Short mmCIF file of C-alpha atoms and ligand atoms in Angstrom, two decimals:
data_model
loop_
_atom_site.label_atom_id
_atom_site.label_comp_id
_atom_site.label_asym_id
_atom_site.label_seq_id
_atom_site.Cartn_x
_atom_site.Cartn_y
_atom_site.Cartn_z
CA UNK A 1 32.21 0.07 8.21
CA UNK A 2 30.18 2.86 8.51
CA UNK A 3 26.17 3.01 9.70
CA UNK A 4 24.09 5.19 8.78
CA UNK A 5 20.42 6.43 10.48
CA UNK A 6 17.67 6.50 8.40
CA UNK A 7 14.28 7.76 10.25
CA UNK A 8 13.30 7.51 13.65
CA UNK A 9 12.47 4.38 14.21
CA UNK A 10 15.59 2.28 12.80
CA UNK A 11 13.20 -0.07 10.98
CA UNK A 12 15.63 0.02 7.72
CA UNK A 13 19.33 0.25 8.71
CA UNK A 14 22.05 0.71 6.32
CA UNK A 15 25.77 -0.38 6.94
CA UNK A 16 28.67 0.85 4.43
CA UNK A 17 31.50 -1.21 3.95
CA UNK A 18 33.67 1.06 1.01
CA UNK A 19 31.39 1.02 -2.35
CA UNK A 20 28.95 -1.64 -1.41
CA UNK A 21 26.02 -0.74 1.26
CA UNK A 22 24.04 -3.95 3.26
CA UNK A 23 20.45 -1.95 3.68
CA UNK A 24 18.32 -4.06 6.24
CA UNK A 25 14.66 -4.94 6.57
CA UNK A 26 14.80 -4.30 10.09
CA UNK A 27 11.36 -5.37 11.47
CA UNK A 28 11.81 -9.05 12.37
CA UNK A 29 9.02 -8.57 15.13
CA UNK A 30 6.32 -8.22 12.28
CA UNK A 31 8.18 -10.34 9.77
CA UNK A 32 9.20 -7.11 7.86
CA UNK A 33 5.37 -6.23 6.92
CA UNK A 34 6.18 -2.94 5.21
CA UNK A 35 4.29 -0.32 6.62
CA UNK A 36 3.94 3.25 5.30
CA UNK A 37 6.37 4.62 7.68
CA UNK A 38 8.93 1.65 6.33
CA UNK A 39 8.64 2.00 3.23
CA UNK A 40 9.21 6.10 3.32
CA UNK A 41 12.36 4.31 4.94
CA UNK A 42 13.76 2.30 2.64
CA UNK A 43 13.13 5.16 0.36
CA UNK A 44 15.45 7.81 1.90
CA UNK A 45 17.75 5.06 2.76
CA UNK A 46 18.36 4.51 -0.61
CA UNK A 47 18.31 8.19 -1.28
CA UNK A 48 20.80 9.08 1.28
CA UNK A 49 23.50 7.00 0.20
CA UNK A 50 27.11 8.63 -0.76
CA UNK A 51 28.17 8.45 -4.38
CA UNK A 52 30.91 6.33 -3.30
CA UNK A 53 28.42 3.18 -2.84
CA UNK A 54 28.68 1.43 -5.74
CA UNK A 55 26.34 -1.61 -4.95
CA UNK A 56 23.94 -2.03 -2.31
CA UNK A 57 22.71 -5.47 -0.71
CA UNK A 58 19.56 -5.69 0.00
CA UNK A 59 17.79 -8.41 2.98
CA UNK A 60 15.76 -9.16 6.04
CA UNK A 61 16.01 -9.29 9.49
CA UNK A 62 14.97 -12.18 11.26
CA UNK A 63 14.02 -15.91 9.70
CA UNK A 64 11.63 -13.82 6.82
CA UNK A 65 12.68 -11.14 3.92
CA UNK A 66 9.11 -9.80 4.13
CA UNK A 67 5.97 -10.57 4.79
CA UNK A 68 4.64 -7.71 2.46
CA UNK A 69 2.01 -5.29 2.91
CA UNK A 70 1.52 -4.18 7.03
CA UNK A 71 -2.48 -5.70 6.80
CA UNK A 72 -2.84 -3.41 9.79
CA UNK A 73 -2.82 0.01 8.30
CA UNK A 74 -5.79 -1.52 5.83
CA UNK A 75 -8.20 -2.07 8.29
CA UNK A 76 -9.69 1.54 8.22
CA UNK A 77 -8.88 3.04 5.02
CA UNK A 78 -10.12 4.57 2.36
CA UNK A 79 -9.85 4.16 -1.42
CA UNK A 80 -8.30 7.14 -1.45
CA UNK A 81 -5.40 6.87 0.90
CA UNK A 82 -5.05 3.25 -0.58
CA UNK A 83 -4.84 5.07 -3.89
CA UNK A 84 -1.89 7.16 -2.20
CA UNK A 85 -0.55 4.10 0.01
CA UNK A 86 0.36 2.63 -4.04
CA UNK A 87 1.90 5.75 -5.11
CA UNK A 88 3.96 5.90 -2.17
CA UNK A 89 5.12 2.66 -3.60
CA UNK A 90 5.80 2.99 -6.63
CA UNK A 91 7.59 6.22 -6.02
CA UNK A 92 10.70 4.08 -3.88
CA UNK A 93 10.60 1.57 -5.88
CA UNK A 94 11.16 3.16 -8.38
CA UNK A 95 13.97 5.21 -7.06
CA UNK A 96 15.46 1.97 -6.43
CA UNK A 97 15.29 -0.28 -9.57
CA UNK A 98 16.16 3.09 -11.75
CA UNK A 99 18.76 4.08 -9.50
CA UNK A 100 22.65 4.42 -9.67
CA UNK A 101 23.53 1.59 -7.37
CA UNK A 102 22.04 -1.99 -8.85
CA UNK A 103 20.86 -3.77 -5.94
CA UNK A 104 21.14 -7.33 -4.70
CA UNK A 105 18.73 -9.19 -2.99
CA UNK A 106 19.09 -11.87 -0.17
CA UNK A 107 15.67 -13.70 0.14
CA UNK A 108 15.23 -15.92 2.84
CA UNK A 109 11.91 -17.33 4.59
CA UNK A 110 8.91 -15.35 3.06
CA UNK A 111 9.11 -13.43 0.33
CA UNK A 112 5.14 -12.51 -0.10
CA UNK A 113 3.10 -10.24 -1.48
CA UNK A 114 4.75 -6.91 -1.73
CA UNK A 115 7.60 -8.45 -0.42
CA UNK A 116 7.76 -10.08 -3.43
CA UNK A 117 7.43 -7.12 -5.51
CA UNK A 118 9.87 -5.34 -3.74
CA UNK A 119 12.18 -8.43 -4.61
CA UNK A 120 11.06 -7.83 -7.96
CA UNK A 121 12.07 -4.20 -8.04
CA UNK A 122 15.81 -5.25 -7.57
CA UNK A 123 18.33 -6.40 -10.11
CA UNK A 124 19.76 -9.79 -8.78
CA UNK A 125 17.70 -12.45 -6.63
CA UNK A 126 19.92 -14.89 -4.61
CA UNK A 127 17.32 -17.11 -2.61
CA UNK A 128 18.50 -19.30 0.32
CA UNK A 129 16.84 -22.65 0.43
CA UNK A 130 14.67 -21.31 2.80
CA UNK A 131 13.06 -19.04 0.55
CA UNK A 132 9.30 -19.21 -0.81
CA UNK A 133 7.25 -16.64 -2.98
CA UNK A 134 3.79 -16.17 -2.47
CA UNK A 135 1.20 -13.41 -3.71
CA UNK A 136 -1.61 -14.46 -0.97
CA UNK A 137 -3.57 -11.12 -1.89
CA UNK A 138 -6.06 -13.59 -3.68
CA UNK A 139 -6.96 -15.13 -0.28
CA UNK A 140 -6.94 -11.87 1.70
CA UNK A 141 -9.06 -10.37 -0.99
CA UNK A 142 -7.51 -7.80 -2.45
CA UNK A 143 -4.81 -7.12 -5.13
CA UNK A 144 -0.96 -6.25 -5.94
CA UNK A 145 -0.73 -2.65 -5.27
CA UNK A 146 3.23 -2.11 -5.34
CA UNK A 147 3.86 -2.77 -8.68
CA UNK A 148 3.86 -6.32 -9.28
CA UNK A 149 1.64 -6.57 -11.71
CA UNK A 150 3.71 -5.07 -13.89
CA UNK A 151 7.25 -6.47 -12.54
CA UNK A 152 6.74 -9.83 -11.31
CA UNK A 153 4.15 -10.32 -14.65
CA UNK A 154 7.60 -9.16 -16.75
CA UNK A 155 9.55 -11.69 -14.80
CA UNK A 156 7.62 -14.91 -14.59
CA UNK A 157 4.38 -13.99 -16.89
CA UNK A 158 0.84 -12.88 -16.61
CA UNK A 159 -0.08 -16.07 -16.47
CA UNK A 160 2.08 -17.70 -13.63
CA UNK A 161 1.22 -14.78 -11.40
CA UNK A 162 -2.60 -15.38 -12.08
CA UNK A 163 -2.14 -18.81 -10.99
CA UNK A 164 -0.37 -18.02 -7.71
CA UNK A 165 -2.51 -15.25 -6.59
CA UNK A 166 -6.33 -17.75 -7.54
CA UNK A 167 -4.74 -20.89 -5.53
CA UNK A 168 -2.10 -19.70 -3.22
CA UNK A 169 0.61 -21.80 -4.76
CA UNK A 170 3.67 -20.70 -3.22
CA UNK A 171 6.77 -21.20 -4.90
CA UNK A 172 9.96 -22.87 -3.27
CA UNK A 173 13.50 -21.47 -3.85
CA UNK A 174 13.95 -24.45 -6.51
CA UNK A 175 11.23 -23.92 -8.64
CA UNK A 176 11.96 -19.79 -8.50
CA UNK A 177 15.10 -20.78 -10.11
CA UNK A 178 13.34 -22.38 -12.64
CA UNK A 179 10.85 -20.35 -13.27
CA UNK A 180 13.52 -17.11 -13.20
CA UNK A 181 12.64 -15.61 -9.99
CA UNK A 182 15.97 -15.69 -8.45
CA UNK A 183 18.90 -15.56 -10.38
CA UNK A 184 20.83 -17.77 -7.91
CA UNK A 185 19.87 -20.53 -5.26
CA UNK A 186 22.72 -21.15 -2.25
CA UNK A 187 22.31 -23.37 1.16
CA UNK A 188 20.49 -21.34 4.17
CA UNK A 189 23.48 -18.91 5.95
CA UNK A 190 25.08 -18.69 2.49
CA UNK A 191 23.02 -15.61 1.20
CA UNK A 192 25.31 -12.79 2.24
CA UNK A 193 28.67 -14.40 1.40
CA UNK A 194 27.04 -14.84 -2.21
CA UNK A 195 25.15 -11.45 -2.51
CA UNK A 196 28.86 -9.89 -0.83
CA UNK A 197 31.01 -11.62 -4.37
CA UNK A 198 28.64 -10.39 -6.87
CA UNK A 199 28.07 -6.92 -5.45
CA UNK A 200 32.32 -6.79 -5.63
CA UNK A 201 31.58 -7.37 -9.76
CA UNK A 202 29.02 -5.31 -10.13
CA UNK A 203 30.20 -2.37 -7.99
CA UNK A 204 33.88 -2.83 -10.55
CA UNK A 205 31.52 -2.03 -13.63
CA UNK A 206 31.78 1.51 -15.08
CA UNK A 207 28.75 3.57 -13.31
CA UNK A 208 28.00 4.58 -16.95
CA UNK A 209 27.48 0.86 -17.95
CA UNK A 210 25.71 -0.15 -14.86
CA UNK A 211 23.53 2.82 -15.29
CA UNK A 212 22.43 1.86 -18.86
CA UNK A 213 21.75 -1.51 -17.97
CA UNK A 214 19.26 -0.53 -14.89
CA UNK A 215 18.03 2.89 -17.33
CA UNK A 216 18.03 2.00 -20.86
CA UNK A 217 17.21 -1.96 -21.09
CA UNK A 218 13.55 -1.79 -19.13
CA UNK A 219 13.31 1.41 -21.33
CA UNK A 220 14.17 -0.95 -24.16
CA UNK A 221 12.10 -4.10 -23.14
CA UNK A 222 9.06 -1.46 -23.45
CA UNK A 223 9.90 -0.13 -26.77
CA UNK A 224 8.85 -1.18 -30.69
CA UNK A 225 12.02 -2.84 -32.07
CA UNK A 226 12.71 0.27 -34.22
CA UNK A 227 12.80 2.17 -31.28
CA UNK A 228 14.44 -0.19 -28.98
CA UNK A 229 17.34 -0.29 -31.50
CA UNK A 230 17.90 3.51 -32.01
CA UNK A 231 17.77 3.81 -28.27
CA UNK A 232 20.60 1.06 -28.32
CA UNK A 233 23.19 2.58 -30.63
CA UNK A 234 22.86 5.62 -28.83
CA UNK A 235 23.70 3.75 -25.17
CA UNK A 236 26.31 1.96 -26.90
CA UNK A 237 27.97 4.92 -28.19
CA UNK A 238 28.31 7.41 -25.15
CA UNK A 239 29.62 4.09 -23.32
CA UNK A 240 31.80 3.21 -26.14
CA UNK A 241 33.24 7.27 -26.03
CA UNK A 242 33.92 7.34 -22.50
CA UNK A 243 37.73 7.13 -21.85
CA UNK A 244 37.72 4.48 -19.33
CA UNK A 245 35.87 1.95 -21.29
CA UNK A 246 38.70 3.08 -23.86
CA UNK A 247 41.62 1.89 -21.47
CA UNK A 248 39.13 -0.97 -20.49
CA UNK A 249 39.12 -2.21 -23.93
CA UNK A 250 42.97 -1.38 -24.60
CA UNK A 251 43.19 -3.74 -21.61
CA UNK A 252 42.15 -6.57 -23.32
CA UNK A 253 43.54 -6.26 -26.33
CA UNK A 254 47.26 -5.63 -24.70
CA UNK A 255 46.56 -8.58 -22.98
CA UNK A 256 46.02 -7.07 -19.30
CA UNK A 257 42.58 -7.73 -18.34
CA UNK A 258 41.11 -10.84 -17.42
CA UNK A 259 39.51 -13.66 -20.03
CA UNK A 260 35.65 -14.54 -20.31
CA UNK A 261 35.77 -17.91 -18.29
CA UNK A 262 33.10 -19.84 -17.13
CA UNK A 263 31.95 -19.67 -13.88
C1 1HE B 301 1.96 -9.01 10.09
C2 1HE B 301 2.12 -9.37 8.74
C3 1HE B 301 1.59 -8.51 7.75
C4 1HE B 301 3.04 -10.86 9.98
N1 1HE B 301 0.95 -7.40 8.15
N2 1HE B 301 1.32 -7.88 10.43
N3 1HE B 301 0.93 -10.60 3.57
C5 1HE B 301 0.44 -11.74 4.02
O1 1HE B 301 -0.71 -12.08 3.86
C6 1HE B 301 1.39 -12.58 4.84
C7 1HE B 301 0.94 -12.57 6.28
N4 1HE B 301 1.94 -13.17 7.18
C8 1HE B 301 2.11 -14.51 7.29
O2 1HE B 301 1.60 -15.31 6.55
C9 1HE B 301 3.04 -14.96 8.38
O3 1HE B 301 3.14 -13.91 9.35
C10 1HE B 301 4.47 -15.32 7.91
C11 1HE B 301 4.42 -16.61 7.11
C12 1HE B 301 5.10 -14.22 7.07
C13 1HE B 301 5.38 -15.53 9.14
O4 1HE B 301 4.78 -16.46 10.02
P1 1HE B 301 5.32 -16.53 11.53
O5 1HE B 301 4.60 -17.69 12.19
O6 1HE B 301 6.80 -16.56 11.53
O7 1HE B 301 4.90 -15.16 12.23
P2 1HE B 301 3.46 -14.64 12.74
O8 1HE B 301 3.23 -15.15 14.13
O9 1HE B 301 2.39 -14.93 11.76
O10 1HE B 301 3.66 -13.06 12.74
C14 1HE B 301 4.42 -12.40 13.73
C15 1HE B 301 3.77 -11.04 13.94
O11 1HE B 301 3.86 -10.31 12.73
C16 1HE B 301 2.30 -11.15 14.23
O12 1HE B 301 1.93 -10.05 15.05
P3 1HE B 301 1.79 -10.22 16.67
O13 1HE B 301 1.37 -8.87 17.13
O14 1HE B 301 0.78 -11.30 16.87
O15 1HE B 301 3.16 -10.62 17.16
C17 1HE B 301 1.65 -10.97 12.88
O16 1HE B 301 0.33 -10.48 12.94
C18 1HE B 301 2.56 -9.93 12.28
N5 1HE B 301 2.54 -9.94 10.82
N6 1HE B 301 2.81 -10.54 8.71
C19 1HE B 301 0.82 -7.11 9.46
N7 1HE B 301 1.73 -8.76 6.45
C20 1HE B 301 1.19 -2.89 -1.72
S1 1HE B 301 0.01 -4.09 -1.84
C21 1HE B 301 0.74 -5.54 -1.27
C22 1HE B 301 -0.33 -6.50 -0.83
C23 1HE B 301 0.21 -7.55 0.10
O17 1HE B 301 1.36 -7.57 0.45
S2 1HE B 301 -0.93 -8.72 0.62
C24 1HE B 301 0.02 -9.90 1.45
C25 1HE B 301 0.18 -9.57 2.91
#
């Protein structure tokens, strides 16, 4: 297990265990409120990580994944640094959902505002019981301003996100099954163990496959049909050309690689 340092004041931390990184939330004090400084964090610990991580997990300190937005660094300022404060944003998450490593998420306690739309950024949700989703900006009047109105809208619809941000309904880990907020709900403690066996799959996927399903199918999702397809066939055949999804498929068919079975 190696750890790695990112930025002075340790409040992401990053832990490699061979291909799969565990990248902490690492400000249990303030619930994980992501300030400026945290976010630039989680950024470069993303950015920093060797080519031979192959999955990352992604969780929170403390009882809480995040309590979103640090409120504190809005008290003085201006439209124009908020302006910034959203570009900031957008720029890590971005590096993260369109990255090379597809990221798993352990949510756990709150999982607000952009807490939630950093959960939104990532590929796989597991939720402990424990978990609930809330977009309080309604209440604290203002708005999403790290992307979730475009990702959580594309997860759960416009018109479930409308309703949570007007009267403060805050989903439980249940009904973010149901609704297809987390992909996966396990007992509280169970989160890790969970997030630990699917980021073992996912980090045995060719990188080629697991970067056309983080690149090309939101690039898809956004496309006319026409387009979406074309884009397809041409995914589907550099994949299909690469020699080890050649041996992966001769695998199969000679009977060495493992069935579809349910699980
Ligand atoms: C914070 C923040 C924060 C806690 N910014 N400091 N997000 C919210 O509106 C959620 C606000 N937070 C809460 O509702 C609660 O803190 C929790 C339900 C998450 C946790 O409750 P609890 O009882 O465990 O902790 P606490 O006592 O409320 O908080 C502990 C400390 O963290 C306390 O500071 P202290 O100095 O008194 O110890 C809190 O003030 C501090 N803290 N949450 C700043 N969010 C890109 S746009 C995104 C827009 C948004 O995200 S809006 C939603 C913001």
């Amino acid at each position: 297990m190696t750890e790695l340092t990112v930025g002075a004041e340790s409040m992401v931390t990053v832990a490699i265990d061979n291909a799969i990184a565990t990248i902490t939330l690492n400000r249990p004090e303030k619930r994980n409120a992501l300030s400026m400084a945290m976010v630039t964090e989680l950024q470069a610990a993303f950015s920093e990580l060797p080519a031979t991580v192959k999955a990352v997990i992604l969780t929170g300190a403390g009882n809480h994944f995040s309590a979103g937005l640090d409120l504190s660094e809005l008290k003085e300022s201006s439209s124009g640094e908020n302006i910034e404060g959203s570009m900031l944003w957008y720029e890590a998450f971005r590096r993260i959902q369109f990255g090379r490593a597809p990221v798993i998420a352990v949510l756990h306690g709150a999982v607000v505002g952009g807490g939630l739309e950093l959960a939104s950024a990532l590929h796989v949700r597991i939720a402990e019981e424990s978990a609930y989703f809330g977009l309080p900006e309604g209440q604290r009047g203002i708005f999403l301003g790290g992307g979730g109105s475009v990702r959580i809208t594309k997860l759960i619809g416009f018109s479930r996100v409308a309703e949570m941000m007007l009267t403060g309904h805050v989903v439980d880990a249940k009904e973010a099954h149901q609704i297809g907020l987390a992909h996966y709900v396990v007992k509280p403690g169970e989160g890790m163990k969970k997030a630990r066996e699917l980021a073992e799959k996912v980090a045995s996927n060719l990188p080629l496959s697991n970067f056309a399903i983080l690149n090309a199918l939101p690039l898809i999702a956004e496309q006319p049909m026409t387009h979406g397809l074309f884009t397809e066939s041409l995914m589907a055949a550099i994949t299909q050309d690469a020699p080890e999804a050649k041996e992966r498929v001769n695998a199969f068919l000679e009977k060495r690689a493992n069935k579809v079975v349910p699980d």
